[in-house]
Amino acid sequence: MTSRTARVTRDGAESYVDIYTGETIYRNARSYPLDGGLTITAESYEKYLGMRADGTEYGYHVEYPQLSGLEDEGVQATINDALRSFFVSGPAGAKDRSLEATFGFSVEGQVLVVWASGVSGLDDAATAWCESIGLDLTTGARYTAYESLFNSSAPSVLAGLLPEGPPYYESPRMDAGGVTFFCSYPAEKGAEPYTESVRLTYEELAQAIDFDSACYRALSGFQGVVFEDVPFGHWAFAATAEVAHRGWMQGSDGKFRPGSLLTGAEAVATAARALSLPAGVMPQLPAGAWYAADAGAAWEAGLLEGFEEPWLHLREPLGRAGAMQLLANALLRRGAQLPGDSECAALLAAFSDGASVPEARRTAAALCVREGLVQGSGGALRPHDAFTRAEFAQVLMNFAGWAG
């Protein structure tokens, strides 16, 4: 050290500061390893603003994160520029106020979420700074809850979920499962400023979230297809989104039609797609039908064993008993074993209408129940009713889970 250099330790990090200018000459920066070979390193920014009445200086003393280790150096540079700008700019409308701040961070999905933890202003004018941003580790995109995650209904939805103000719960911090809102209380009578928080899950915020946004997908890892008639709160949201993502079922004009009855053509086509069967040809089926190639694949793979003249009824709703025959054939193709007579009887006896399953479909129905593809509802199998499209989407996901 020289006569104009001081060694300063702050939050466990050592730095050397020019005592005349306040400039940091050298800092033994702290670093934090992340998964995937990434590292967060603490950097510092200081700015002199003026002198207080007691002769002490005030200004900016900010610690901010910088990222290293990303394979895409362009994305890394974009993220680091955004991080430095966020912390160097400080709270909105407070550029001439003193600022003492450090940071916190977490990786949520493919988003680096970073938040400020500091105090802006002096004495009784001091306020807490706890704002945050998210940076997409894949694209470098900058996300904030109000601009990137919430939909147009958010203001009214949040008004009904958050405690009434003032002070108000703002400064939303995103994570993979929800959003935390912070309420900042200013310094008063010598007490330090502080914050209180409320966390709401995405289930609670369902009416306020744009589930089709790049932000939500990056945070949660969600890759499904969102349909306007199957909102997040719908019991089949996850299943319909996933079967559409996998290409097993489709919608039209942004709608899935979850309550529509499943036709034989839809059931056969989706089963063929779920098994990744090559296109085939079914006798007596018009080649121009939208389902021709998939139905032909199912025919050639033996998925229509047990059906008499299946091409005659493909455009009609398919009863659950018939759908369970199709599913049982798919299970057998993947190595499942049929239940014996006694096991079959026991499995179907668990349902109030188990005895009404047609004799030719009893073994298939029992196999679907045993392997968890079909659970029934209200204690009944309803073998003569048709599945809705939403119900069959869930059955397909049950099959996917069984098949691994």
GROMACS .gro file of C-alpha atoms in nm:
model
  404
    1MET     CA    1   0.000   0.000   0.000
    2THR     CA    2   0.102   0.361  -0.058
    3SER     CA    3   0.019   0.680   0.132
    4ARG     CA    4  -0.295   0.731  -0.081
    5THR     CA    5  -0.420   0.370  -0.085
    6ALA     CA    6  -0.637   0.200   0.175
    7ARG     CA    7  -0.722  -0.168   0.208
    8VAL     CA    8  -1.095  -0.216   0.267
    9THR     CA    9  -1.285  -0.534   0.353
   10ARG     CA   10  -1.656  -0.539   0.276
   11ASP     CA   11  -1.879  -0.849   0.297
   12GLY     CA   12  -1.571  -1.067   0.316
   13ALA     CA   13  -1.415  -0.927  -0.002
   14GLU     CA   14  -1.091  -0.733   0.008
   15SER     CA   15  -1.025  -0.431  -0.214
   16TYR     CA   16  -0.773  -0.149  -0.246
   17VAL     CA   17  -0.914   0.203  -0.276
   18ASP     CA   18  -0.760   0.540  -0.367
   19ILE     CA   19  -0.841   0.744  -0.053
   20TYR     CA   20  -0.847   1.071  -0.249
   21THR     CA   21  -1.074   0.969  -0.538
   22GLY     CA   22  -1.261   0.676  -0.387
   23GLU     CA   23  -1.176   0.470  -0.696
   24THR     CA   24  -1.129   0.097  -0.647
   25ILE     CA   25  -0.780   0.010  -0.769
   26TYR     CA   26  -0.798  -0.366  -0.713
   27ARG     CA   27  -1.061  -0.600  -0.575
   28ASN     CA   28  -1.025  -0.960  -0.471
   29ALA     CA   29  -1.360  -1.048  -0.622
   30ARG     CA   30  -1.584  -1.320  -0.486
   31SER     CA   31  -1.698  -1.588  -0.730
   32TYR     CA   32  -1.973  -1.850  -0.728
   33PRO     CA   33  -1.966  -2.166  -0.942
   34LEU     CA   34  -2.286  -2.271  -1.120
   35ASP     CA   35  -2.382  -2.590  -1.300
   36GLY     CA   36  -2.259  -2.633  -1.654
   37GLY     CA   37  -1.923  -2.469  -1.598
   38LEU     CA   38  -2.070  -2.122  -1.541
   39THR     CA   39  -1.939  -1.879  -1.281
   40ILE     CA   40  -2.077  -1.561  -1.126
   41THR     CA   41  -1.811  -1.311  -1.019
   42ALA     CA   42  -1.877  -1.004  -0.805
   43GLU     CA   43  -1.757  -0.675  -0.954
   44SER     CA   44  -1.788  -0.329  -0.799
   45TYR     CA   45  -1.892   0.017  -0.910
   46GLU     CA   46  -1.836   0.332  -0.707
   47LYS     CA   47  -1.933   0.691  -0.778
   48TYR     CA   48  -1.879   1.002  -0.566
   49LEU     CA   49  -2.187   1.223  -0.532
   50GLY     CA   50  -2.103   1.473  -0.260
   51MET     CA   51  -2.034   1.552   0.104
   52ARG     CA   52  -2.274   1.528   0.394
   53ALA     CA   53  -2.305   1.800   0.658
   54ASP     CA   54  -2.079   1.601   0.890
   55GLY     CA   55  -1.802   1.600   0.630
   56THR     CA   56  -1.840   1.238   0.518
   57GLU     CA   57  -1.873   1.143   0.154
   58TYR     CA   58  -2.173   0.976  -0.002
   59GLY     CA   59  -2.230   0.815  -0.339
   60TYR     CA   60  -2.264   0.481  -0.511
   61HIS     CA   61  -2.104   0.170  -0.362
   62VAL     CA   62  -2.252  -0.110  -0.569
   63GLU     CA   63  -2.152  -0.472  -0.611
   64TYR     CA   64  -2.291  -0.640  -0.923
   65PRO     CA   65  -2.256  -0.983  -1.087
   66GLN     CA   66  -2.080  -1.080  -1.407
   67LEU     CA   67  -2.121  -1.414  -1.578
   68SER     CA   68  -1.851  -1.630  -1.737
   69GLY     CA   69  -1.837  -1.975  -1.893
   70LEU     CA   70  -2.120  -1.948  -2.147
   71GLU     CA   71  -2.035  -2.116  -2.475
   72ASP     CA   72  -2.202  -1.836  -2.671
   73GLU     CA   73  -1.980  -1.536  -2.599
   74GLY     CA   74  -2.224  -1.299  -2.767
   75VAL     CA   75  -2.507  -1.401  -2.535
   76GLN     CA   76  -2.271  -1.378  -2.239
   77ALA     CA   77  -2.170  -1.023  -2.335
   78THR     CA   78  -2.537  -0.924  -2.371
   79ILE     CA   79  -2.617  -1.064  -2.026
   80ASN     CA   80  -2.320  -0.894  -1.861
   81ASP     CA   81  -2.401  -0.559  -2.023
   82ALA     CA   82  -2.759  -0.585  -1.895
   83LEU     CA   83  -2.643  -0.675  -1.544
   84ARG     CA   84  -2.397  -0.389  -1.521
   85SER     CA   85  -2.650  -0.141  -1.660
   86PHE     CA   86  -2.916  -0.255  -1.413
   87PHE     CA   87  -2.693  -0.206  -1.109
   88VAL     CA   88  -2.507   0.104  -1.226
   89SER     CA   89  -2.836   0.276  -1.313
   90GLY     CA   90  -2.978   0.198  -0.969
   91PRO     CA   91  -3.340   0.249  -0.865
   92ALA     CA   92  -3.564   0.445  -1.100
   93GLY     CA   93  -3.562   0.818  -1.028
   94ALA     CA   94  -3.283   0.795  -0.771
   95LYS     CA   95  -2.964   0.860  -0.968
   96ASP     CA   96  -2.860   1.148  -0.740
   97ARG     CA   97  -2.924   0.955  -0.419
   98SER     CA   98  -2.660   0.751  -0.243
   99LEU     CA   99  -2.673   0.379  -0.304
  100GLU     CA  100  -2.521   0.092  -0.106
  101ALA     CA  101  -2.610  -0.236  -0.273
  102THR     CA  102  -2.504  -0.591  -0.340
  103PHE     CA  103  -2.685  -0.871  -0.523
  104GLY     CA  104  -2.840  -1.213  -0.501
  105PHE     CA  105  -2.914  -1.460  -0.778
  106SER     CA  106  -3.062  -1.795  -0.869
  107VAL     CA  107  -3.090  -2.001  -1.185
  108GLU     CA  108  -3.453  -2.078  -1.264
  109GLY     CA  109  -3.488  -2.311  -1.562
  110GLN     CA  110  -3.277  -2.141  -1.827
  111VAL     CA  111  -3.309  -1.796  -1.668
  112LEU     CA  112  -3.052  -1.625  -1.447
  113VAL     CA  113  -3.263  -1.425  -1.201
  114VAL     CA  114  -3.066  -1.147  -1.030
  115TRP     CA  115  -3.192  -0.908  -0.764
  116ALA     CA  116  -3.059  -0.604  -0.588
  117SER     CA  117  -3.025  -0.592  -0.211
  118GLY     CA  118  -2.945  -0.245  -0.091
  119VAL     CA  119  -3.040   0.096   0.043
  120SER     CA  120  -3.096   0.410  -0.162
  121GLY     CA  121  -3.080   0.749   0.008
  122LEU     CA  122  -2.964   0.865   0.349
  123ASP     CA  123  -3.107   0.872   0.701
  124ASP     CA  124  -3.487   0.899   0.715
  125ALA     CA  125  -3.502   0.938   0.335
  126ALA     CA  126  -3.350   0.594   0.284
  127THR     CA  127  -3.550   0.325   0.104
  128ALA     CA  128  -3.482  -0.040   0.031
  129TRP     CA  129  -3.390  -0.144  -0.323
  130CYS     CA  130  -3.496  -0.499  -0.411
  131GLU     CA  131  -3.581  -0.493  -0.780
  132SER     CA  132  -3.483  -0.783  -1.004
  133ILE     CA  133  -3.435  -0.889  -1.364
  134GLY     CA  134  -3.414  -1.220  -1.547
  135LEU     CA  135  -3.166  -1.299  -1.824
  136ASP     CA  136  -3.220  -1.591  -2.061
  137LEU     CA  137  -2.904  -1.801  -2.059
  138THR     CA  138  -2.984  -1.930  -2.409
  139THR     CA  139  -3.081  -1.613  -2.593
  140GLY     CA  140  -2.967  -1.329  -2.367
  141ALA     CA  141  -3.321  -1.188  -2.362
  142ARG     CA  142  -3.403  -0.968  -2.063
  143TYR     CA  143  -3.722  -1.055  -1.876
  144THR     CA  144  -3.922  -0.864  -1.620
  145ALA     CA  145  -4.248  -0.986  -1.474
  146TYR     CA  146  -4.465  -0.695  -1.588
  147GLU     CA  147  -4.326  -0.681  -1.941
  148SER     CA  148  -4.248  -1.047  -2.011
  149LEU     CA  149  -4.455  -1.276  -1.787
  150PHE     CA  150  -4.786  -1.113  -1.697
  151ASN     CA  151  -5.078  -1.077  -1.937
  152SER     CA  152  -5.316  -0.783  -1.977
  153SER     CA  153  -5.539  -0.909  -1.694
  154ALA     CA  154  -5.256  -0.896  -1.440
  155PRO     CA  155  -5.337  -0.558  -1.278
  156SER     CA  156  -5.690  -0.658  -1.180
  157VAL     CA  157  -5.588  -1.012  -1.084
  158LEU     CA  158  -5.302  -0.893  -0.864
  159ALA     CA  159  -5.527  -0.637  -0.697
  160GLY     CA  160  -5.738  -0.924  -0.569
  161LEU     CA  161  -5.445  -1.140  -0.457
  162LEU     CA  162  -5.198  -0.901  -0.293
  163PRO     CA  163  -5.248  -0.719   0.038
  164GLU     CA  164  -5.391  -0.371   0.004
  165GLY     CA  165  -5.155  -0.073   0.023
  166PRO     CA  166  -5.002   0.171   0.062
  167PRO     CA  167  -4.724   0.077   0.076
  168TYR     CA  168  -4.783  -0.155  -0.217
  169TYR     CA  169  -4.641  -0.496  -0.300
  170GLU     CA  170  -4.441  -0.445  -0.615
  171SER     CA  171  -4.088  -0.541  -0.729
  172PRO     CA  172  -4.191  -0.890  -0.848
  173ARG     CA  173  -3.917  -1.153  -0.848
  174MET     CA  174  -3.975  -1.453  -1.076
  175ASP     CA  175  -3.879  -1.813  -1.015
  176ALA     CA  176  -3.959  -2.150  -1.173
  177GLY     CA  177  -4.276  -2.199  -0.969
  178GLY     CA  178  -4.415  -1.853  -0.900
  179VAL     CA  179  -4.351  -1.486  -0.828
  180THR     CA  180  -4.252  -1.312  -0.504
  181PHE     CA  181  -4.374  -0.955  -0.452
  182PHE     CA  182  -4.191  -0.716  -0.221
  183CYS     CA  183  -4.325  -0.426  -0.019
  184SER     CA  184  -4.063  -0.167   0.078
  185TYR     CA  185  -4.089   0.029   0.404
  186PRO     CA  186  -3.873   0.345   0.428
  187ALA     CA  187  -3.639   0.434   0.712
  188GLU     CA  188  -3.813   0.598   1.006
  189LYS     CA  189  -3.685   0.745   1.332
  190GLY     CA  190  -3.343   0.589   1.298
  191ALA     CA  191  -3.470   0.245   1.194
  192GLU     CA  192  -3.330   0.093   0.876
  193PRO     CA  193  -3.558   0.051   0.573
  194TYR     CA  194  -3.688  -0.302   0.528
  195THR     CA  195  -3.905  -0.518   0.305
  196GLU     CA  196  -4.184  -0.770   0.345
  197SER     CA  197  -4.276  -1.024   0.080
  198VAL     CA  198  -4.561  -1.240  -0.047
  199ARG     CA  199  -4.505  -1.532  -0.283
  200LEU     CA  200  -4.776  -1.651  -0.520
  201THR     CA  201  -4.752  -1.972  -0.722
  202TYR     CA  202  -4.833  -1.989  -1.092
  203GLU     CA  203  -5.147  -2.182  -0.998
  204GLU     CA  204  -5.259  -1.886  -0.785
  205LEU     CA  205  -5.154  -1.641  -1.057
  206ALA     CA  206  -5.305  -1.845  -1.341
  207GLN     CA  207  -5.533  -1.567  -1.467
  208ALA     CA  208  -5.244  -1.318  -1.474
  209ILE     CA  209  -4.976  -1.525  -1.651
  210ASP     CA  210  -4.902  -1.553  -2.022
  211PHE     CA  211  -4.822  -1.923  -2.026
  212ASP     CA  212  -4.728  -1.907  -2.393
  213SER     CA  213  -4.461  -1.642  -2.333
  214ALA     CA  214  -4.090  -1.702  -2.389
  215CYS     CA  215  -4.035  -1.589  -2.031
  216TYR     CA  216  -4.262  -1.852  -1.873
  217ARG     CA  217  -4.125  -2.125  -2.096
  218ALA     CA  218  -3.766  -2.034  -2.010
  219LEU     CA  219  -3.839  -2.018  -1.635
  220SER     CA  220  -4.042  -2.336  -1.606
  221GLY     CA  221  -3.904  -2.554  -1.883
  222PHE     CA  222  -4.258  -2.579  -2.022
  223GLN     CA  223  -4.255  -2.679  -2.391
  224GLY     CA  224  -4.618  -2.764  -2.452
  225VAL     CA  225  -4.870  -2.610  -2.687
  226VAL     CA  226  -5.117  -2.373  -2.519
  227PHE     CA  227  -5.478  -2.370  -2.641
  228GLU     CA  228  -5.718  -2.088  -2.564
  229ASP     CA  229  -5.993  -2.331  -2.458
  230VAL     CA  230  -5.764  -2.523  -2.218
  231PRO     CA  231  -5.634  -2.257  -1.976
  232PHE     CA  232  -5.371  -2.323  -1.712
  233GLY     CA  233  -5.630  -2.402  -1.446
  234HIS     CA  234  -5.796  -2.670  -1.660
  235TRP     CA  235  -5.743  -3.021  -1.521
  236ALA     CA  236  -5.611  -3.140  -1.861
  237PHE     CA  237  -5.381  -2.844  -1.930
  238ALA     CA  238  -5.057  -3.040  -1.890
  239ALA     CA  239  -5.181  -3.339  -2.091
  240THR     CA  240  -5.323  -3.144  -2.385
  241ALA     CA  241  -5.018  -2.920  -2.400
  242GLU     CA  242  -4.782  -3.218  -2.402
  243VAL     CA  243  -4.965  -3.441  -2.652
  244ALA     CA  244  -4.979  -3.146  -2.891
  245HIS     CA  245  -4.610  -3.077  -2.836
  246ARG     CA  246  -4.530  -3.440  -2.915
  247GLY     CA  247  -4.746  -3.428  -3.228
  248TRP     CA  248  -4.986  -3.699  -3.108
  249MET     CA  249  -5.298  -3.480  -3.105
  250GLN     CA  250  -5.368  -3.149  -3.268
  251GLY     CA  251  -5.604  -2.857  -3.241
  252SER     CA  252  -5.726  -2.604  -3.492
  253ASP     CA  253  -5.756  -2.225  -3.484
  254GLY     CA  254  -5.584  -2.221  -3.145
  255LYS     CA  255  -5.844  -2.451  -2.987
  256PHE     CA  256  -5.817  -2.811  -2.868
  257ARG     CA  257  -6.191  -2.884  -2.825
  258PRO     CA  258  -6.133  -3.066  -2.495
  259GLY     CA  259  -6.499  -3.157  -2.443
  260SER     CA  260  -6.557  -3.300  -2.792
  261LEU     CA  261  -6.607  -3.676  -2.811
  262LEU     CA  262  -6.313  -3.874  -2.945
  263THR     CA  263  -6.376  -4.033  -3.284
  264GLY     CA  264  -6.237  -4.366  -3.393
  265ALA     CA  265  -6.016  -4.192  -3.648
  266GLU     CA  266  -5.866  -3.966  -3.382
  267ALA     CA  267  -5.804  -4.257  -3.145
  268VAL     CA  268  -5.639  -4.473  -3.409
  269ALA     CA  269  -5.428  -4.189  -3.548
  270THR     CA  270  -5.302  -4.078  -3.208
  271ALA     CA  271  -5.218  -4.434  -3.105
  272ALA     CA  272  -5.011  -4.479  -3.420
  273ARG     CA  273  -4.828  -4.152  -3.358
  274ALA     CA  274  -4.764  -4.237  -2.994
  275LEU     CA  275  -4.596  -4.559  -3.106
  276SER     CA  276  -4.403  -4.379  -3.385
  277LEU     CA  277  -4.536  -4.624  -3.643
  278PRO     CA  278  -4.445  -4.578  -4.010
  279ALA     CA  279  -4.725  -4.484  -4.248
  280GLY     CA  280  -4.932  -4.776  -4.374
  281VAL     CA  281  -5.235  -4.867  -4.581
  282MET     CA  282  -5.568  -4.998  -4.452
  283PRO     CA  283  -5.788  -5.192  -4.696
  284GLN     CA  284  -6.109  -5.016  -4.807
  285LEU     CA  285  -6.004  -4.687  -4.647
  286PRO     CA  286  -6.008  -4.380  -4.876
  287ALA     CA  287  -5.647  -4.279  -4.939
  288GLY     CA  288  -5.737  -3.910  -4.920
  289ALA     CA  289  -5.870  -3.923  -4.563
  290TRP     CA  290  -5.662  -3.714  -4.320
  291TYR     CA  291  -5.613  -4.018  -4.098
  292ALA     CA  292  -5.540  -4.269  -4.378
  293ALA     CA  293  -5.164  -4.306  -4.325
  294ASP     CA  294  -5.190  -4.333  -3.944
  295ALA     CA  295  -5.488  -4.569  -3.958
  296GLY     CA  296  -5.298  -4.781  -4.208
  297ALA     CA  297  -5.001  -4.787  -3.973
  298ALA     CA  298  -5.223  -4.901  -3.686
  299TRP     CA  299  -5.380  -5.168  -3.907
  300GLU     CA  300  -5.046  -5.309  -4.019
  301ALA     CA  301  -4.910  -5.305  -3.662
  302GLY     CA  302  -5.203  -5.506  -3.527
  303LEU     CA  303  -5.352  -5.228  -3.315
  304LEU     CA  304  -5.696  -5.298  -3.462
  305GLU     CA  305  -5.705  -5.664  -3.361
  306GLY     CA  306  -6.045  -5.738  -3.213
  307PHE     CA  307  -6.232  -5.485  -3.426
  308GLU     CA  308  -6.472  -5.598  -3.698
  309GLU     CA  309  -6.457  -5.386  -4.014
  310PRO     CA  310  -6.298  -5.090  -3.829
  311TRP     CA  311  -6.302  -4.868  -4.137
  312LEU     CA  312  -6.683  -4.843  -4.121
  313HIS     CA  313  -6.694  -4.642  -3.798
  314LEU     CA  314  -6.376  -4.436  -3.783
  315ARG     CA  315  -6.560  -4.105  -3.816
  316GLU     CA  316  -6.797  -4.183  -3.529
  317PRO     CA  317  -6.729  -4.143  -3.155
  318LEU     CA  318  -6.545  -4.448  -3.021
  319GLY     CA  319  -6.682  -4.604  -2.704
  320ARG     CA  320  -6.445  -4.642  -2.411
  321ALA     CA  321  -6.454  -5.020  -2.438
  322GLY     CA  322  -6.334  -4.996  -2.797
  323ALA     CA  323  -6.070  -4.739  -2.705
  324MET     CA  324  -5.944  -4.969  -2.430
  325GLN     CA  325  -5.912  -5.249  -2.686
  326LEU     CA  326  -5.697  -5.021  -2.900
  327LEU     CA  327  -5.488  -4.921  -2.598
  328ALA     CA  328  -5.451  -5.282  -2.485
  329ASN     CA  329  -5.318  -5.373  -2.829
  330ALA     CA  330  -5.065  -5.090  -2.795
  331LEU     CA  331  -4.963  -5.219  -2.450
  332LEU     CA  332  -4.919  -5.571  -2.586
  333ARG     CA  333  -4.700  -5.436  -2.865
  334ARG     CA  334  -4.480  -5.280  -2.596
  335GLY     CA  335  -4.445  -5.605  -2.402
  336ALA     CA  336  -4.736  -5.606  -2.156
  337GLN     CA  337  -4.893  -5.940  -2.055
  338LEU     CA  338  -5.266  -6.004  -2.053
  339PRO     CA  339  -5.430  -6.068  -1.712
  340GLY     CA  340  -5.577  -6.410  -1.643
  341ASP     CA  341  -5.948  -6.468  -1.589
  342SER     CA  342  -5.940  -6.430  -1.210
  343GLU     CA  343  -5.724  -6.117  -1.222
  344CYS     CA  344  -5.946  -5.971  -1.491
  345ALA     CA  345  -6.258  -6.032  -1.282
  346ALA     CA  346  -6.099  -5.874  -0.974
  347LEU     CA  347  -5.981  -5.566  -1.163
  348LEU     CA  348  -6.323  -5.496  -1.316
  349ALA     CA  349  -6.512  -5.575  -0.995
  350ALA     CA  350  -6.359  -5.260  -0.845
  351PHE     CA  351  -6.594  -5.054  -1.064
  352SER     CA  352  -6.967  -5.019  -1.012
  353ASP     CA  353  -7.032  -5.091  -1.380
  354GLY     CA  354  -6.750  -5.340  -1.436
  355ALA     CA  355  -6.999  -5.614  -1.520
  356SER     CA  356  -7.131  -5.407  -1.812
  357VAL     CA  357  -6.802  -5.419  -2.002
  358PRO     CA  358  -6.870  -5.624  -2.319
  359GLU     CA  359  -6.734  -5.978  -2.293
  360ALA     CA  360  -6.506  -5.928  -2.591
  361ARG     CA  361  -6.347  -5.622  -2.428
  362ARG     CA  362  -6.312  -5.738  -2.066
  363THR     CA  363  -5.952  -5.855  -2.089
  364ALA     CA  364  -5.847  -5.537  -2.271
  365ALA     CA  365  -6.025  -5.317  -2.017
  366ALA     CA  366  -5.867  -5.504  -1.726
  367LEU     CA  367  -5.522  -5.465  -1.881
  368CYS     CA  368  -5.571  -5.089  -1.921
  369VAL     CA  369  -5.683  -5.061  -1.559
  370ARG     CA  370  -5.397  -5.273  -1.426
  371GLU     CA  371  -5.133  -5.071  -1.613
  372GLY     CA  372  -5.278  -4.738  -1.499
  373LEU     CA  373  -5.393  -4.607  -1.836
  374VAL     CA  374  -5.756  -4.586  -1.727
  375GLN     CA  375  -5.878  -4.510  -1.375
  376GLY     CA  376  -6.245  -4.446  -1.439
  377SER     CA  377  -6.439  -4.167  -1.271
  378GLY     CA  378  -6.679  -4.173  -0.980
  379GLY     CA  379  -6.606  -4.543  -0.934
  380ALA     CA  380  -6.729  -4.625  -1.285
  381LEU     CA  381  -6.562  -4.720  -1.614
  382ARG     CA  382  -6.853  -4.608  -1.837
  383PRO     CA  383  -6.753  -4.854  -2.112
  384HIS     CA  384  -7.029  -4.748  -2.352
  385ASP     CA  385  -6.952  -4.375  -2.333
  386ALA     CA  386  -6.686  -4.213  -2.548
  387PHE     CA  387  -6.374  -4.046  -2.414
  388THR     CA  388  -6.356  -3.671  -2.457
  389ARG     CA  389  -6.050  -3.541  -2.636
  390ALA     CA  390  -5.917  -3.406  -2.305
  391GLU     CA  391  -5.969  -3.741  -2.133
  392PHE     CA  392  -5.790  -3.927  -2.411
  393ALA     CA  393  -5.502  -3.680  -2.399
  394GLN     CA  394  -5.457  -3.777  -2.032
  395VAL     CA  395  -5.481  -4.147  -2.121
  396LEU     CA  396  -5.207  -4.099  -2.380
  397MET     CA  397  -4.983  -3.935  -2.120
  398ASN     CA  398  -5.056  -4.226  -1.885
  399PHE     CA  399  -4.939  -4.455  -2.164
  400ALA     CA  400  -4.626  -4.245  -2.215
  401GLY     CA  401  -4.548  -4.274  -1.844
  402TRP     CA  402  -4.601  -4.650  -1.853
  403ALA     CA  403  -4.382  -4.691  -2.161
  404GLY     CA  404  -4.110  -4.472  -2.012
   0.00000   0.00000   0.00000
